[in-house]
């Protein structure tokens, strides 16, 4: 038996329950992993709350790091004792141990700790596809990144600076503005006090930016469109303020033949080759010190409900992890 956090029904953090689970032996193409660190992300909140419909009971958590305890038949690239990490859709991470498909698991290189891995895989690989694939950031670009002091935002600010871009970031407080700037964000806007649209226009000589990365959703989507240069792209990859209202597509033409996309990491890493390349790109920038992973808070696995409360109250910055 192993301990786990299960969401027994859709709802608030109070539905997260400390329970026993039977893990069992891995089948063909599977491995059993003993977790050493587990990442906490907003998608966990979406699943727990029912915004992303998920059959209950289930263990939230889509990323973690740990040690391979057992391997099933046909698994040739992993062995018992390997340090590994993963991002797997559908949850299952908030457990001391789990069975995982081997083709979704990657080996951890030396020099990157288990806690770093659990804190960065979902967020860091998200940044990789956002900056390198959805819109390929070029030297000299000016980009707008919402929630710049969040876990994804801090990684993005560092990575974008390395790519030669200027980042404008929205943040919720002066403290978060200082944190974003310390991580490579060139200009910060306190969105609760200032309308970010005219600031972006001023900073870009009234041209606008070629891309806006928006994980906030409802509160920012329409204004994000107003920040774009003609032929610009709005990348809406989250909805921390709630789902955005339906969009009248005619607006896109009126505002400059704009593009809008709603990507997900799991589409970008669906093929094993893409997963490996994305993970290796992330490992490379972290190992070289180009991107530093800030773990702002650690909670015991049994205290996952408190981690969710703090995340939803915007009390956290950077990455949050659970430790079994």
mmCIF file of C-alpha atoms in Angstrom:
data_model
loop_
_atom_site.group_PDB
_atom_site.id
_atom_site.type_symbol
_atom_site.label_atom_id
_atom_site.label_comp_id
_atom_site.label_asym_id
_atom_site.label_seq_id
_atom_site.Cartn_x
_atom_site.Cartn_y
_atom_site.Cartn_z
ATOM 1 C CA UNK A 1 0.000 0.000 0.000
ATOM 2 C CA UNK A 2 1.028 3.598 -0.544
ATOM 3 C CA UNK A 3 -0.359 6.906 0.624
ATOM 4 C CA UNK A 4 -2.057 9.263 -1.810
ATOM 5 C CA UNK A 5 -4.122 12.434 -2.057
ATOM 6 C CA UNK A 6 -7.429 11.809 -3.844
ATOM 7 C CA UNK A 7 -10.068 14.289 -4.954
ATOM 8 C CA UNK A 8 -13.188 12.427 -3.849
ATOM 9 C CA UNK A 9 -15.485 14.740 -5.827
ATOM 10 C CA UNK A 10 -15.253 18.008 -7.752
ATOM 11 C CA UNK A 11 -14.990 21.022 -5.474
ATOM 12 C CA UNK A 12 -12.686 23.164 -3.371
ATOM 13 C CA UNK A 13 -9.435 22.146 -1.678
ATOM 14 C CA UNK A 14 -11.446 20.441 1.061
ATOM 15 C CA UNK A 15 -12.259 17.543 -1.318
ATOM 16 C CA UNK A 16 -8.597 16.466 -1.276
ATOM 17 C CA UNK A 17 -8.373 13.441 1.025
ATOM 18 C CA UNK A 18 -5.386 11.528 2.453
ATOM 19 C CA UNK A 19 -5.922 7.855 1.645
ATOM 20 C CA UNK A 20 -4.321 4.456 0.991
ATOM 21 C CA UNK A 21 -3.897 3.080 -2.529
ATOM 22 C CA UNK A 22 -2.808 -0.261 -3.930
ATOM 23 C CA UNK A 23 -0.143 0.404 -6.558
ATOM 24 C CA UNK A 24 0.639 -3.108 -7.802
ATOM 25 C CA UNK A 25 3.192 -4.276 -10.353
ATOM 26 C CA UNK A 26 3.896 -2.635 -13.717
ATOM 27 C CA UNK A 27 2.506 -4.311 -16.825
ATOM 28 C CA UNK A 28 4.055 -4.416 -20.298
ATOM 29 C CA UNK A 29 5.442 -1.020 -21.287
ATOM 30 C CA UNK A 30 5.051 0.338 -17.755
ATOM 31 C CA UNK A 31 7.266 1.256 -14.801
ATOM 32 C CA UNK A 32 6.590 1.760 -11.103
ATOM 33 C CA UNK A 33 8.028 4.986 -9.730
ATOM 34 C CA UNK A 34 8.650 5.901 -6.100
ATOM 35 C CA UNK A 35 8.142 9.651 -6.015
ATOM 36 C CA UNK A 36 10.678 11.926 -4.373
ATOM 37 C CA UNK A 37 9.059 15.248 -5.361
ATOM 38 C CA UNK A 38 5.751 16.184 -7.013
ATOM 39 C CA UNK A 39 4.891 19.367 -8.882
ATOM 40 C CA UNK A 40 1.812 21.483 -8.158
ATOM 41 C CA UNK A 41 0.260 23.344 -11.091
ATOM 42 C CA UNK A 42 -2.888 25.275 -11.914
ATOM 43 C CA UNK A 43 -4.102 22.402 -14.073
ATOM 44 C CA UNK A 44 -4.383 20.424 -10.822
ATOM 45 C CA UNK A 45 -6.830 23.062 -9.581
ATOM 46 C CA UNK A 46 -8.812 22.925 -12.834
ATOM 47 C CA UNK A 47 -9.134 19.153 -12.508
ATOM 48 C CA UNK A 48 -9.976 19.207 -8.799
ATOM 49 C CA UNK A 49 -12.623 21.915 -9.204
ATOM 50 C CA UNK A 50 -14.326 20.196 -12.109
ATOM 51 C CA UNK A 51 -13.438 22.898 -14.646
ATOM 52 C CA UNK A 52 -11.602 20.098 -16.466
ATOM 53 C CA UNK A 53 -14.060 17.239 -15.994
ATOM 54 C CA UNK A 54 -12.273 14.269 -14.417
ATOM 55 C CA UNK A 55 -13.900 11.085 -13.069
ATOM 56 C CA UNK A 56 -13.602 10.885 -9.282
ATOM 57 C CA UNK A 57 -11.964 9.748 -7.123
ATOM 58 C CA UNK A 58 -8.585 10.517 -8.638
ATOM 59 C CA UNK A 59 -5.134 11.703 -7.629
ATOM 60 C CA UNK A 60 -4.305 15.117 -9.146
ATOM 61 C CA UNK A 61 -0.805 15.913 -10.308
ATOM 62 C CA UNK A 62 0.666 15.682 -13.786
ATOM 63 C CA UNK A 63 4.390 15.933 -13.053
ATOM 64 C CA UNK A 64 6.816 14.374 -10.607
ATOM 65 C CA UNK A 65 10.306 12.998 -10.156
ATOM 66 C CA UNK A 66 11.446 9.819 -8.497
ATOM 67 C CA UNK A 67 13.218 6.483 -8.706
ATOM 68 C CA UNK A 68 12.232 3.529 -10.889
ATOM 69 C CA UNK A 69 11.282 0.656 -8.547
ATOM 70 C CA UNK A 70 10.158 -1.917 -11.073
ATOM 71 C CA UNK A 71 9.866 -2.290 -14.840
ATOM 72 C CA UNK A 72 7.373 -4.258 -16.882
ATOM 73 C CA UNK A 73 7.916 -6.398 -19.938
ATOM 74 C CA UNK A 74 9.147 -4.709 -23.121
ATOM 75 C CA UNK A 75 10.731 -1.776 -21.253
ATOM 76 C CA UNK A 76 14.302 -1.498 -22.500
ATOM 77 C CA UNK A 77 15.366 2.118 -21.981
ATOM 78 C CA UNK A 78 14.684 2.323 -18.230
ATOM 79 C CA UNK A 79 15.925 0.150 -15.377
ATOM 80 C CA UNK A 80 15.457 -0.179 -11.627
ATOM 81 C CA UNK A 81 17.293 2.607 -9.822
ATOM 82 C CA UNK A 82 17.102 5.184 -12.624
ATOM 83 C CA UNK A 83 16.311 8.749 -11.580
ATOM 84 C CA UNK A 84 13.397 9.868 -13.729
ATOM 85 C CA UNK A 85 10.756 12.531 -14.190
ATOM 86 C CA UNK A 86 7.597 12.895 -16.204
ATOM 87 C CA UNK A 87 4.613 14.943 -17.293
ATOM 88 C CA UNK A 88 1.566 12.717 -17.787
ATOM 89 C CA UNK A 89 -1.936 13.938 -18.602
ATOM 90 C CA UNK A 90 -4.855 12.908 -16.441
ATOM 91 C CA UNK A 91 -3.361 13.094 -12.967
ATOM 92 C CA UNK A 92 -1.924 10.372 -10.779
ATOM 93 C CA UNK A 93 0.988 12.320 -9.365
ATOM 94 C CA UNK A 94 -0.183 13.068 -5.810
ATOM 95 C CA UNK A 95 0.880 9.609 -4.609
ATOM 96 C CA UNK A 96 3.919 8.125 -2.914
ATOM 97 C CA UNK A 97 4.188 5.621 -5.781
ATOM 98 C CA UNK A 98 2.534 5.158 -9.147
ATOM 99 C CA UNK A 99 2.482 3.040 -12.296
ATOM 100 C CA UNK A 100 3.409 5.066 -15.377
ATOM 101 C CA UNK A 101 3.743 4.394 -19.107
ATOM 102 C CA UNK A 102 7.462 4.080 -19.782
ATOM 103 C CA UNK A 103 7.300 6.087 -23.007
ATOM 104 C CA UNK A 104 6.137 9.159 -21.028
ATOM 105 C CA UNK A 105 9.080 8.985 -18.598
ATOM 106 C CA UNK A 106 12.487 10.577 -19.190
ATOM 107 C CA UNK A 107 15.772 10.029 -17.384
ATOM 108 C CA UNK A 108 17.070 12.843 -15.230
ATOM 109 C CA UNK A 109 20.593 14.001 -16.087
ATOM 110 C CA UNK A 110 23.214 14.543 -13.419
ATOM 111 C CA UNK A 111 23.241 18.094 -12.111
ATOM 112 C CA UNK A 112 19.466 18.490 -11.943
ATOM 113 C CA UNK A 113 17.887 17.552 -8.629
ATOM 114 C CA UNK A 114 14.650 15.666 -8.150
ATOM 115 C CA UNK A 115 13.022 18.741 -6.621
ATOM 116 C CA UNK A 116 14.118 20.908 -9.548
ATOM 117 C CA UNK A 117 12.691 18.378 -11.974
ATOM 118 C CA UNK A 118 9.335 18.173 -10.197
ATOM 119 C CA UNK A 119 9.195 21.967 -10.141
ATOM 120 C CA UNK A 120 10.057 22.530 -13.777
ATOM 121 C CA UNK A 121 8.944 19.784 -16.141
ATOM 122 C CA UNK A 122 5.395 20.923 -16.887
ATOM 123 C CA UNK A 123 6.188 24.628 -16.598
ATOM 124 C CA UNK A 124 9.557 24.445 -18.332
ATOM 125 C CA UNK A 125 8.389 22.308 -21.236
ATOM 126 C CA UNK A 126 5.404 24.646 -21.565
ATOM 127 C CA UNK A 127 7.822 27.550 -21.957
ATOM 128 C CA UNK A 128 9.831 25.569 -24.485
ATOM 129 C CA UNK A 129 6.897 25.028 -26.826
ATOM 130 C CA UNK A 130 5.549 28.564 -26.289
ATOM 131 C CA UNK A 131 8.808 30.338 -27.106
ATOM 132 C CA UNK A 132 10.329 27.892 -29.584
ATOM 133 C CA UNK A 133 7.353 26.417 -31.437
ATOM 134 C CA UNK A 134 3.972 28.187 -31.037
ATOM 135 C CA UNK A 135 5.612 31.528 -31.783
ATOM 136 C CA UNK A 136 9.342 31.252 -32.345
ATOM 137 C CA UNK A 137 10.791 34.202 -30.435
ATOM 138 C CA UNK A 138 13.555 35.995 -32.312
ATOM 139 C CA UNK A 139 16.317 38.359 -31.162
ATOM 140 C CA UNK A 140 14.902 41.872 -31.044
ATOM 141 C CA UNK A 141 11.281 40.797 -30.449
ATOM 142 C CA UNK A 142 9.262 42.496 -27.738
ATOM 143 C CA UNK A 143 6.762 40.102 -26.155
ATOM 144 C CA UNK A 144 3.987 40.446 -23.576
ATOM 145 C CA UNK A 145 3.791 37.710 -20.942
ATOM 146 C CA UNK A 146 0.965 37.740 -18.406
ATOM 147 C CA UNK A 147 1.572 36.459 -14.849
ATOM 148 C CA UNK A 148 5.290 37.030 -15.291
ATOM 149 C CA UNK A 149 6.055 36.163 -11.653
ATOM 150 C CA UNK A 150 4.289 32.803 -11.793
ATOM 151 C CA UNK A 151 6.016 29.488 -12.238
ATOM 152 C CA UNK A 152 5.769 29.547 -16.036
ATOM 153 C CA UNK A 153 6.378 33.284 -16.199
ATOM 154 C CA UNK A 154 9.677 33.267 -14.321
ATOM 155 C CA UNK A 155 11.067 30.549 -16.564
ATOM 156 C CA UNK A 156 9.783 32.360 -19.656
ATOM 157 C CA UNK A 157 11.359 35.678 -18.664
ATOM 158 C CA UNK A 158 14.776 34.059 -18.273
ATOM 159 C CA UNK A 159 14.531 32.016 -21.449
ATOM 160 C CA UNK A 160 13.218 34.924 -23.532
ATOM 161 C CA UNK A 161 16.081 37.135 -22.354
ATOM 162 C CA UNK A 162 18.539 34.444 -23.413
ATOM 163 C CA UNK A 163 16.882 34.434 -26.853
ATOM 164 C CA UNK A 164 17.454 38.182 -27.169
ATOM 165 C CA UNK A 165 13.863 39.321 -26.645
ATOM 166 C CA UNK A 166 12.504 42.157 -24.530
ATOM 167 C CA UNK A 167 9.771 40.989 -22.163
ATOM 168 C CA UNK A 168 6.895 43.082 -20.862
ATOM 169 C CA UNK A 169 5.279 41.267 -17.947
ATOM 170 C CA UNK A 170 2.074 41.840 -16.019
ATOM 171 C CA UNK A 171 2.174 41.129 -12.282
ATOM 172 C CA UNK A 172 -0.093 41.543 -9.279
ATOM 173 C CA UNK A 173 2.133 43.363 -6.800
ATOM 174 C CA UNK A 174 5.323 45.369 -6.397
ATOM 175 C CA UNK A 175 6.981 42.336 -4.818
ATOM 176 C CA UNK A 176 6.103 40.205 -7.823
ATOM 177 C CA UNK A 177 7.330 42.951 -10.145
ATOM 178 C CA UNK A 178 10.719 42.897 -8.425
ATOM 179 C CA UNK A 179 10.841 39.111 -8.702
ATOM 180 C CA UNK A 180 9.987 39.162 -12.408
ATOM 181 C CA UNK A 181 12.657 41.788 -13.090
ATOM 182 C CA UNK A 182 15.220 39.762 -11.174
ATOM 183 C CA UNK A 183 14.454 36.896 -13.545
ATOM 184 C CA UNK A 184 14.922 38.838 -16.770
ATOM 185 C CA UNK A 185 11.647 40.697 -17.303
ATOM 186 C CA UNK A 186 12.525 44.119 -18.746
ATOM 187 C CA UNK A 187 9.268 46.008 -18.041
ATOM 188 C CA UNK A 188 6.599 45.151 -15.461
ATOM 189 C CA UNK A 189 3.017 46.387 -15.249
ATOM 190 C CA UNK A 190 0.949 46.134 -12.066
ATOM 191 C CA UNK A 191 -2.282 45.087 -13.738
ATOM 192 C CA UNK A 192 -4.456 45.767 -10.678
ATOM 193 C CA UNK A 193 -3.413 49.428 -10.690
ATOM 194 C CA UNK A 194 -2.699 50.156 -14.362
ATOM 195 C CA UNK A 195 -4.367 49.351 -17.676
ATOM 196 C CA UNK A 196 -1.662 47.355 -19.415
ATOM 197 C CA UNK A 197 -2.783 48.173 -22.975
ATOM 198 C CA UNK A 198 -1.617 51.815 -23.130
ATOM 199 C CA UNK A 199 1.637 50.897 -21.374
ATOM 200 C CA UNK A 200 2.372 48.233 -23.977
ATOM 201 C CA UNK A 201 1.547 50.693 -26.754
ATOM 202 C CA UNK A 202 3.889 53.279 -25.264
ATOM 203 C CA UNK A 203 6.724 50.787 -24.823
ATOM 204 C CA UNK A 204 6.379 49.667 -28.455
ATOM 205 C CA UNK A 205 6.002 53.149 -29.999
ATOM 206 C CA UNK A 206 2.321 52.418 -30.605
ATOM 207 C CA UNK A 207 3.122 49.408 -32.772
ATOM 208 C CA UNK A 208 2.172 46.590 -30.408
ATOM 209 C CA UNK A 209 3.839 43.237 -29.855
ATOM 210 C CA UNK A 210 4.006 40.272 -32.238
ATOM 211 C CA UNK A 211 2.868 37.838 -29.542
ATOM 212 C CA UNK A 212 1.005 37.836 -26.232
ATOM 213 C CA UNK A 213 1.289 34.796 -23.965
ATOM 214 C CA UNK A 214 -1.829 34.709 -21.801
ATOM 215 C CA UNK A 215 -2.536 32.138 -19.077
ATOM 216 C CA UNK A 216 -5.023 34.379 -17.247
ATOM 217 C CA UNK A 217 -7.996 34.042 -19.589
ATOM 218 C CA UNK A 218 -11.254 35.831 -18.826
ATOM 219 C CA UNK A 219 -9.783 38.993 -17.279
ATOM 220 C CA UNK A 220 -7.191 39.665 -19.974
ATOM 221 C CA UNK A 221 -8.095 38.071 -23.304
ATOM 222 C CA UNK A 222 -9.787 40.986 -25.091
ATOM 223 C CA UNK A 223 -7.219 43.498 -23.852
ATOM 224 C CA UNK A 224 -4.453 41.143 -24.930
ATOM 225 C CA UNK A 225 -5.764 41.421 -28.484
ATOM 226 C CA UNK A 226 -5.426 45.204 -28.248
ATOM 227 C CA UNK A 227 -1.715 44.810 -27.482
ATOM 228 C CA UNK A 228 -0.925 42.961 -30.697
ATOM 229 C CA UNK A 229 0.686 44.387 -33.808
ATOM 230 C CA UNK A 230 -1.037 43.566 -37.123
ATOM 231 C CA UNK A 231 -0.723 39.846 -37.904
ATOM 232 C CA UNK A 232 0.186 39.220 -34.265
ATOM 233 C CA UNK A 233 -0.736 36.060 -32.375
ATOM 234 C CA UNK A 234 -2.464 35.650 -29.029
ATOM 235 C CA UNK A 235 -1.378 32.435 -27.336
ATOM 236 C CA UNK A 236 -3.961 31.665 -24.666
ATOM 237 C CA UNK A 237 -2.617 28.696 -22.715
ATOM 238 C CA UNK A 238 -4.458 28.910 -19.384
ATOM 239 C CA UNK A 239 -7.399 30.472 -17.584
ATOM 240 C CA UNK A 240 -6.498 31.266 -13.988
ATOM 241 C CA UNK A 241 -9.217 33.962 -13.874
ATOM 242 C CA UNK A 242 -11.789 31.654 -15.435
ATOM 243 C CA UNK A 243 -12.735 30.659 -18.976
ATOM 244 C CA UNK A 244 -12.776 33.538 -21.444
ATOM 245 C CA UNK A 245 -16.080 34.574 -22.982
ATOM 246 C CA UNK A 246 -16.805 33.346 -26.522
ATOM 247 C CA UNK A 247 -14.816 35.344 -29.058
ATOM 248 C CA UNK A 248 -16.403 37.061 -32.043
ATOM 249 C CA UNK A 249 -13.973 36.072 -34.782
ATOM 250 C CA UNK A 250 -14.772 39.241 -36.709
ATOM 251 C CA UNK A 251 -12.801 41.141 -34.071
ATOM 252 C CA UNK A 252 -9.607 39.503 -35.300
ATOM 253 C CA UNK A 253 -9.947 41.046 -38.733
ATOM 254 C CA UNK A 254 -10.913 44.454 -37.385
ATOM 255 C CA UNK A 255 -7.929 44.562 -35.053
ATOM 256 C CA UNK A 256 -5.312 43.703 -37.669
ATOM 257 C CA UNK A 257 -5.796 40.191 -39.109
ATOM 258 C CA UNK A 258 -4.801 38.652 -35.796
ATOM 259 C CA UNK A 259 -4.297 35.002 -34.904
ATOM 260 C CA UNK A 260 -5.465 33.206 -31.742
ATOM 261 C CA UNK A 261 -4.385 29.737 -30.635
ATOM 262 C CA UNK A 262 -5.189 27.586 -27.599
ATOM 263 C CA UNK A 263 -2.288 25.128 -27.357
ATOM 264 C CA UNK A 264 -1.619 22.461 -24.741
ATOM 265 C CA UNK A 265 1.664 20.898 -23.748
ATOM 266 C CA UNK A 266 0.276 17.396 -24.143
ATOM 267 C CA UNK A 267 -0.315 17.944 -27.864
ATOM 268 C CA UNK A 268 3.212 19.244 -28.342
ATOM 269 C CA UNK A 269 4.815 16.261 -26.577
ATOM 270 C CA UNK A 270 2.428 13.563 -27.787
ATOM 271 C CA UNK A 271 5.162 11.809 -29.781
ATOM 272 C CA UNK A 272 8.101 10.315 -27.890
ATOM 273 C CA UNK A 273 10.596 12.129 -30.119
ATOM 274 C CA UNK A 274 8.977 15.473 -29.370
ATOM 275 C CA UNK A 275 8.900 14.722 -25.633
ATOM 276 C CA UNK A 276 12.588 13.851 -25.621
ATOM 277 C CA UNK A 277 13.592 16.939 -27.610
ATOM 278 C CA UNK A 278 11.474 19.260 -25.480
ATOM 279 C CA UNK A 279 12.833 17.804 -22.234
ATOM 280 C CA UNK A 280 16.423 17.926 -23.497
ATOM 281 C CA UNK A 281 16.062 21.599 -24.474
ATOM 282 C CA UNK A 282 14.849 22.333 -20.955
ATOM 283 C CA UNK A 283 17.570 20.262 -19.296
ATOM 284 C CA UNK A 284 20.170 22.120 -21.382
ATOM 285 C CA UNK A 285 19.189 25.658 -20.360
ATOM 286 C CA UNK A 286 18.811 24.656 -16.703
ATOM 287 C CA UNK A 287 22.118 22.761 -16.573
ATOM 288 C CA UNK A 288 23.914 25.739 -18.136
ATOM 289 C CA UNK A 289 22.404 28.153 -15.613
ATOM 290 C CA UNK A 290 20.528 30.078 -18.299
ATOM 291 C CA UNK A 291 17.256 29.270 -16.537
ATOM 292 C CA UNK A 292 17.159 28.963 -12.764
ATOM 293 C CA UNK A 293 14.242 27.138 -11.161
ATOM 294 C CA UNK A 294 12.785 28.920 -8.155
ATOM 295 C CA UNK A 295 10.954 26.661 -5.710
ATOM 296 C CA UNK A 296 8.982 29.117 -3.624
ATOM 297 C CA UNK A 297 7.197 26.627 -1.378
ATOM 298 C CA UNK A 298 7.377 22.992 -0.318
ATOM 299 C CA UNK A 299 4.505 21.151 1.330
ATOM 300 C CA UNK A 300 4.216 17.623 2.630
ATOM 301 C CA UNK A 301 2.133 15.490 0.283
ATOM 302 C CA UNK A 302 -0.543 15.144 2.968
ATOM 303 C CA UNK A 303 -0.872 18.960 3.006
ATOM 304 C CA UNK A 304 -1.802 19.244 -0.667
ATOM 305 C CA UNK A 305 -5.070 21.013 0.180
ATOM 306 C CA UNK A 306 -3.161 23.901 1.762
ATOM 307 C CA UNK A 307 -0.913 24.101 -1.284
ATOM 308 C CA UNK A 308 -4.031 24.476 -3.439
ATOM 309 C CA UNK A 309 -5.453 27.172 -1.156
ATOM 310 C CA UNK A 310 -2.252 29.184 -1.367
ATOM 311 C CA UNK A 311 -2.000 28.748 -5.127
ATOM 312 C CA UNK A 312 -5.569 29.910 -5.718
ATOM 313 C CA UNK A 313 -5.097 32.857 -3.352
ATOM 314 C CA UNK A 314 -2.084 33.926 -5.467
ATOM 315 C CA UNK A 315 0.147 33.665 -2.400
ATOM 316 C CA UNK A 316 2.785 31.729 -4.302
ATOM 317 C CA UNK A 317 5.382 32.703 -6.880
ATOM 318 C CA UNK A 318 7.606 30.457 -8.930
ATOM 319 C CA UNK A 319 7.110 26.726 -8.460
ATOM 320 C CA UNK A 320 5.409 24.774 -5.690
ATOM 321 C CA UNK A 321 6.170 21.136 -4.880
ATOM 322 C CA UNK A 322 4.896 18.378 -2.638
ATOM 323 C CA UNK A 323 7.312 16.042 -0.853
ATOM 324 C CA UNK A 324 6.127 12.517 0.027
#
